């Protein structure tokens, strides 16, 4: 018991150290933008400044692997976005892999966001130009996926629609709380989210984590091939709920339509693409940001 608590504390310290290192790097970039070297000042005055963004999310924003292999650098959507476009954005990324939407909006994470928003060293105009959010995927996937499934020997097609609807209500509650949080601490700042893509429940996973989908399907009597439409239905349901939120102007929420972007070969495992796949998703974000902020990316 004491050993497990110690490991948990060490993990939390590691997470905090990673985010502190990202913040330090981000602040150095912002300082350089605010105070360019004398020889670059005239050029900087003529150039459009990059967007400055705050990212908060799960493994699609914080993926420390290259496919299923160890990597010295993150390969996720945010890593790819920071090299996208003619003027790549500067992103303060406080995301952490494995978080559900309710984890992301739990009190400690909100306090971390407040600290980031209140630190003027993170921003050029006093606050981020936009907030990027990745949430909802882990609410569905993982060992709890079985909760959403009917048994294969029932008359069901797989997904229990009553239980799934209740899960979507919890995901929606997290997003609504995010919007309320934004209105209080970063008023007027748009939020950009996404709807993942059609994961393939084939049991593939890196050594350090997963699988996230096939074990629950198999437990309930469904094969991998039967699981494909079940997973697709769940993700389409998530996207439909997020589109509803994006349709309400008061939410100031832009949904980046990412479903249908990845080919089968782009997937490294059940939940994550290879770097080139993450790059495709990042390009979708870049296109949405260009529509909102012409000339800045």
Short mmCIF file of C-alpha atoms in Angstrom, two decimals:
data_model
loop_
_atom_site.label_atom_id
_atom_site.label_comp_id
_atom_site.label_asym_id
_atom_site.label_seq_id
_atom_site.Cartn_x
_atom_site.Cartn_y
_atom_site.Cartn_z
CA UNK A 1 0.00 0.00 0.00
CA UNK A 2 2.74 2.44 0.99
CA UNK A 3 4.74 1.44 -2.10
CA UNK A 4 1.79 2.11 -4.41
CA UNK A 5 1.24 5.51 -2.81
CA UNK A 6 4.90 6.32 -3.31
CA UNK A 7 4.71 5.33 -6.97
CA UNK A 8 1.61 7.46 -7.42
CA UNK A 9 3.37 10.43 -5.85
CA UNK A 10 6.43 9.91 -8.07
CA UNK A 11 4.22 9.75 -11.16
CA UNK A 12 2.51 13.01 -10.20
CA UNK A 13 5.87 14.65 -9.63
CA UNK A 14 7.04 13.46 -13.06
CA UNK A 15 3.92 14.89 -14.71
CA UNK A 16 4.39 18.23 -12.96
CA UNK A 17 8.06 18.31 -14.00
CA UNK A 18 7.16 17.61 -17.63
CA UNK A 19 4.59 20.40 -17.72
CA UNK A 20 6.99 22.77 -15.94
CA UNK A 21 9.63 22.05 -18.59
CA UNK A 22 7.12 22.67 -21.40
CA UNK A 23 6.07 25.92 -19.73
CA UNK A 24 9.66 27.10 -19.39
CA UNK A 25 10.32 26.40 -23.08
CA UNK A 26 7.09 28.14 -24.08
CA UNK A 27 7.89 31.20 -21.97
CA UNK A 28 11.35 31.47 -23.55
CA UNK A 29 9.69 31.55 -26.98
CA UNK A 30 7.16 34.19 -25.88
CA UNK A 31 9.96 36.32 -24.39
CA UNK A 32 11.81 36.16 -27.71
CA UNK A 33 8.66 37.25 -29.55
CA UNK A 34 8.10 40.15 -27.16
CA UNK A 35 11.73 41.27 -27.24
CA UNK A 36 13.35 40.29 -30.53
CA UNK A 37 17.11 40.64 -30.93
CA UNK A 38 18.08 44.10 -32.31
CA UNK A 39 19.03 42.75 -35.71
CA UNK A 40 15.66 41.02 -36.03
CA UNK A 41 13.49 43.84 -34.71
CA UNK A 42 12.63 45.41 -38.06
CA UNK A 43 11.79 42.05 -39.59
CA UNK A 44 9.69 41.10 -36.57
CA UNK A 45 7.80 44.37 -36.81
CA UNK A 46 6.79 43.54 -40.38
CA UNK A 47 5.95 39.88 -39.77
CA UNK A 48 2.61 38.72 -38.44
CA UNK A 49 3.00 37.27 -34.98
CA UNK A 50 2.18 33.61 -34.42
CA UNK A 51 -0.94 32.54 -32.61
CA UNK A 52 -0.36 31.83 -28.94
CA UNK A 53 -2.50 28.92 -27.77
CA UNK A 54 -3.28 26.94 -24.63
CA UNK A 55 -3.73 23.18 -25.09
CA UNK A 56 -5.41 20.89 -22.58
CA UNK A 57 -6.24 17.30 -23.32
CA UNK A 58 -5.46 13.60 -23.41
CA UNK A 59 -2.99 11.44 -25.33
CA UNK A 60 -3.95 12.95 -28.69
CA UNK A 61 -2.34 16.12 -27.32
CA UNK A 62 0.31 14.34 -25.24
CA UNK A 63 1.68 11.20 -26.91
CA UNK A 64 5.30 10.49 -25.94
CA UNK A 65 5.76 7.60 -28.38
CA UNK A 66 6.52 7.22 -32.07
CA UNK A 67 3.75 4.83 -33.03
CA UNK A 68 4.38 2.04 -30.51
CA UNK A 69 8.07 2.73 -30.02
CA UNK A 70 9.91 4.92 -27.55
CA UNK A 71 10.63 8.41 -28.79
CA UNK A 72 12.78 11.30 -27.63
CA UNK A 73 10.06 13.70 -28.73
CA UNK A 74 6.27 13.82 -28.62
CA UNK A 75 4.52 13.05 -31.90
CA UNK A 76 0.96 14.11 -31.00
CA UNK A 77 -1.35 16.69 -32.56
CA UNK A 78 0.19 19.59 -30.60
CA UNK A 79 3.75 18.58 -31.51
CA UNK A 80 2.74 18.47 -35.18
CA UNK A 81 0.76 21.72 -35.01
CA UNK A 82 3.78 23.64 -33.74
CA UNK A 83 5.48 23.13 -37.08
CA UNK A 84 2.39 23.68 -39.24
CA UNK A 85 1.73 26.61 -41.54
CA UNK A 86 3.81 29.55 -42.68
CA UNK A 87 3.70 30.99 -39.14
CA UNK A 88 3.53 28.01 -36.74
CA UNK A 89 1.67 28.73 -33.50
CA UNK A 90 3.27 28.78 -30.08
CA UNK A 91 1.40 26.39 -27.80
CA UNK A 92 1.52 26.05 -24.03
CA UNK A 93 0.61 22.38 -23.65
CA UNK A 94 -0.61 21.30 -20.20
CA UNK A 95 -2.15 18.06 -21.47
CA UNK A 96 -1.51 14.61 -20.08
CA UNK A 97 -2.20 11.23 -21.65
CA UNK A 98 -4.83 8.98 -20.11
CA UNK A 99 -7.18 11.72 -18.90
CA UNK A 100 -10.93 11.48 -19.39
CA UNK A 101 -12.92 14.67 -19.92
CA UNK A 102 -13.94 14.69 -16.25
CA UNK A 103 -10.29 14.20 -15.22
CA UNK A 104 -9.39 17.21 -17.35
CA UNK A 105 -11.98 19.37 -15.63
CA UNK A 106 -11.31 18.10 -12.11
CA UNK A 107 -10.24 20.70 -9.54
CA UNK A 108 -6.44 20.18 -9.72
CA UNK A 109 -6.45 20.54 -13.51
CA UNK A 110 -8.62 23.67 -13.34
CA UNK A 111 -6.21 25.15 -10.81
CA UNK A 112 -3.33 24.39 -13.18
CA UNK A 113 -5.18 26.12 -16.00
CA UNK A 114 -5.85 29.17 -13.83
CA UNK A 115 -2.16 29.44 -12.95
CA UNK A 116 -1.23 29.21 -16.63
CA UNK A 117 -3.79 31.83 -17.67
CA UNK A 118 -2.75 34.28 -14.94
CA UNK A 119 0.96 34.11 -15.77
CA UNK A 120 1.63 37.01 -18.15
CA UNK A 121 4.88 35.34 -19.24
CA UNK A 122 2.77 32.81 -21.17
CA UNK A 123 0.94 35.29 -23.41
CA UNK A 124 1.51 38.23 -25.71
CA UNK A 125 -1.89 39.87 -25.44
CA UNK A 126 -2.67 39.00 -21.84
CA UNK A 127 -4.43 35.73 -22.66
CA UNK A 128 -4.24 32.98 -25.29
CA UNK A 129 -5.69 33.57 -28.73
CA UNK A 130 -7.51 30.24 -28.42
CA UNK A 131 -7.80 27.16 -26.23
CA UNK A 132 -7.38 23.73 -27.80
CA UNK A 133 -9.17 20.87 -26.04
CA UNK A 134 -9.07 17.11 -26.53
CA UNK A 135 -11.58 15.26 -24.38
CA UNK A 136 -14.07 12.41 -24.57
CA UNK A 137 -12.02 9.59 -26.07
CA UNK A 138 -10.87 8.16 -22.77
CA UNK A 139 -14.40 8.39 -21.39
CA UNK A 140 -15.31 5.67 -23.89
CA UNK A 141 -12.13 3.59 -24.17
CA UNK A 142 -10.29 1.54 -21.58
CA UNK A 143 -11.40 -1.17 -19.17
CA UNK A 144 -14.68 0.66 -18.58
CA UNK A 145 -15.67 0.25 -22.25
CA UNK A 146 -17.45 -2.97 -21.23
CA UNK A 147 -19.98 -0.87 -19.27
CA UNK A 148 -21.28 0.48 -22.57
CA UNK A 149 -21.68 -2.92 -24.23
CA UNK A 150 -24.47 -5.47 -24.32
CA UNK A 151 -23.55 -9.14 -24.45
CA UNK A 152 -23.24 -10.70 -27.88
CA UNK A 153 -25.87 -13.36 -27.10
CA UNK A 154 -28.50 -10.65 -26.60
CA UNK A 155 -30.63 -9.05 -29.31
CA UNK A 156 -28.41 -5.95 -29.26
CA UNK A 157 -26.10 -4.74 -32.02
CA UNK A 158 -23.44 -4.19 -29.39
CA UNK A 159 -23.64 -0.68 -27.96
CA UNK A 160 -26.12 -0.21 -25.12
CA UNK A 161 -27.69 3.06 -26.22
CA UNK A 162 -29.27 3.88 -22.86
CA UNK A 163 -26.02 3.58 -20.94
CA UNK A 164 -24.06 5.28 -23.71
CA UNK A 165 -26.43 8.26 -23.69
CA UNK A 166 -25.78 8.68 -19.96
CA UNK A 167 -22.03 8.64 -20.59
CA UNK A 168 -22.41 11.33 -23.24
CA UNK A 169 -24.28 13.46 -20.71
CA UNK A 170 -21.22 13.30 -18.45
CA UNK A 171 -18.91 14.22 -21.33
CA UNK A 172 -21.21 17.12 -22.21
CA UNK A 173 -21.16 18.25 -18.57
CA UNK A 174 -17.36 18.43 -18.72
CA UNK A 175 -17.47 20.53 -21.88
CA UNK A 176 -20.11 22.84 -20.43
CA UNK A 177 -17.94 23.31 -17.36
CA UNK A 178 -14.99 24.08 -19.67
CA UNK A 179 -17.05 26.81 -21.35
CA UNK A 180 -18.06 28.27 -17.98
CA UNK A 181 -14.42 28.14 -16.84
CA UNK A 182 -13.35 29.97 -20.01
CA UNK A 183 -16.00 32.64 -19.55
CA UNK A 184 -14.67 33.35 -16.07
CA UNK A 185 -10.90 33.14 -16.62
CA UNK A 186 -10.40 33.83 -20.35
CA UNK A 187 -13.54 35.63 -21.57
CA UNK A 188 -14.01 35.77 -25.31
CA UNK A 189 -11.34 33.18 -26.09
CA UNK A 190 -12.61 30.55 -28.56
CA UNK A 191 -12.22 26.86 -27.79
CA UNK A 192 -11.31 24.39 -30.53
CA UNK A 193 -12.08 20.70 -29.99
CA UNK A 194 -12.14 17.59 -32.15
CA UNK A 195 -13.93 14.24 -32.47
CA UNK A 196 -10.99 11.81 -32.90
CA UNK A 197 -11.32 9.24 -35.70
CA UNK A 198 -12.64 5.73 -36.20
CA UNK A 199 -10.37 3.62 -34.01
CA UNK A 200 -9.78 -0.02 -34.99
CA UNK A 201 -10.35 -2.46 -32.08
CA UNK A 202 -7.77 -5.04 -33.13
CA UNK A 203 -5.93 -5.36 -29.82
CA UNK A 204 -2.74 -3.65 -31.01
CA UNK A 205 -0.95 -1.57 -28.39
CA UNK A 206 2.49 -0.43 -27.21
CA UNK A 207 4.21 -2.41 -24.45
CA UNK A 208 3.55 0.34 -21.91
CA UNK A 209 -0.24 0.62 -22.26
CA UNK A 210 -3.42 -0.89 -23.69
CA UNK A 211 -5.16 -2.55 -25.37
CA UNK A 212 -8.17 -0.34 -24.75
CA UNK A 213 -11.04 -1.75 -26.81
CA UNK A 214 -10.74 -5.41 -27.81
CA UNK A 215 -10.60 -6.84 -24.25
CA UNK A 216 -14.01 -5.39 -23.39
CA UNK A 217 -15.46 -6.50 -26.71
CA UNK A 218 -14.13 -10.03 -26.22
CA UNK A 219 -15.39 -10.13 -22.63
CA UNK A 220 -18.90 -9.36 -23.91
CA UNK A 221 -18.61 -11.94 -26.71
CA UNK A 222 -17.87 -9.68 -29.69
CA UNK A 223 -15.11 -10.35 -32.21
CA UNK A 224 -12.68 -7.72 -33.46
CA UNK A 225 -14.51 -7.44 -36.80
CA UNK A 226 -17.87 -7.12 -35.03
CA UNK A 227 -16.33 -4.46 -32.82
CA UNK A 228 -15.49 -2.13 -35.71
CA UNK A 229 -19.09 -0.87 -36.25
CA UNK A 230 -19.66 -0.79 -32.48
CA UNK A 231 -16.70 1.52 -31.94
CA UNK A 232 -17.68 3.60 -34.96
CA UNK A 233 -21.20 4.05 -33.60
CA UNK A 234 -19.82 5.24 -30.26
CA UNK A 235 -17.48 7.75 -31.90
CA UNK A 236 -20.23 9.02 -34.20
CA UNK A 237 -22.39 9.52 -31.12
CA UNK A 238 -19.64 11.52 -29.46
CA UNK A 239 -19.21 13.67 -32.57
CA UNK A 240 -22.95 14.33 -32.76
CA UNK A 241 -22.99 15.52 -29.15
CA UNK A 242 -20.00 17.81 -29.75
CA UNK A 243 -21.62 19.24 -32.90
CA UNK A 244 -24.63 20.14 -30.79
CA UNK A 245 -22.36 22.07 -28.44
CA UNK A 246 -20.61 23.79 -31.36
CA UNK A 247 -23.97 24.86 -32.81
CA UNK A 248 -24.71 27.03 -29.75
CA UNK A 249 -23.07 30.45 -30.39
CA UNK A 250 -22.82 31.21 -26.66
CA UNK A 251 -20.38 28.31 -26.25
CA UNK A 252 -17.83 29.93 -28.60
CA UNK A 253 -16.76 26.38 -29.45
CA UNK A 254 -15.40 25.26 -32.81
CA UNK A 255 -15.47 21.53 -33.52
CA UNK A 256 -12.68 20.42 -35.85
CA UNK A 257 -14.17 17.63 -37.95
CA UNK A 258 -11.52 14.91 -37.79
CA UNK A 259 -13.52 11.72 -38.30
CA UNK A 260 -12.71 10.04 -41.60
CA UNK A 261 -9.26 11.64 -41.81
CA UNK A 262 -7.05 8.62 -41.06
CA UNK A 263 -6.48 5.62 -43.31
CA UNK A 264 -6.06 2.15 -41.81
CA UNK A 265 -2.29 2.40 -42.35
CA UNK A 266 -2.18 5.60 -40.27
CA UNK A 267 -3.11 3.77 -37.05
CA UNK A 268 -0.25 2.58 -34.85
CA UNK A 269 -2.55 0.92 -32.32
CA UNK A 270 -6.17 0.85 -31.17
CA UNK A 271 -6.25 4.52 -30.12
CA UNK A 272 -3.30 6.38 -31.62
CA UNK A 273 -1.96 7.07 -35.11
CA UNK A 274 1.63 7.18 -36.26
CA UNK A 275 3.24 10.64 -36.41
CA UNK A 276 2.07 11.11 -40.01
CA UNK A 277 -1.49 10.43 -38.86
CA UNK A 278 -1.21 12.96 -36.06
CA UNK A 279 0.10 15.35 -38.69
CA UNK A 280 -3.11 14.90 -40.70
CA UNK A 281 -5.18 15.76 -37.63
CA UNK A 282 -2.96 18.77 -36.88
CA UNK A 283 -3.55 20.04 -40.41
CA UNK A 284 -7.30 19.95 -39.71
CA UNK A 285 -6.72 22.12 -36.63
CA UNK A 286 -4.49 24.47 -38.63
CA UNK A 287 -7.20 24.90 -41.27
CA UNK A 288 -9.81 25.70 -38.61
CA UNK A 289 -7.48 28.20 -36.95
CA UNK A 290 -6.81 29.92 -40.30
CA UNK A 291 -10.54 30.45 -40.77
CA UNK A 292 -10.79 32.13 -37.38
CA UNK A 293 -7.44 33.95 -37.51
CA UNK A 294 -6.59 34.74 -41.16
CA UNK A 295 -2.91 35.41 -41.78
CA UNK A 296 -1.70 34.04 -38.45
CA UNK A 297 -0.83 30.43 -39.32
#
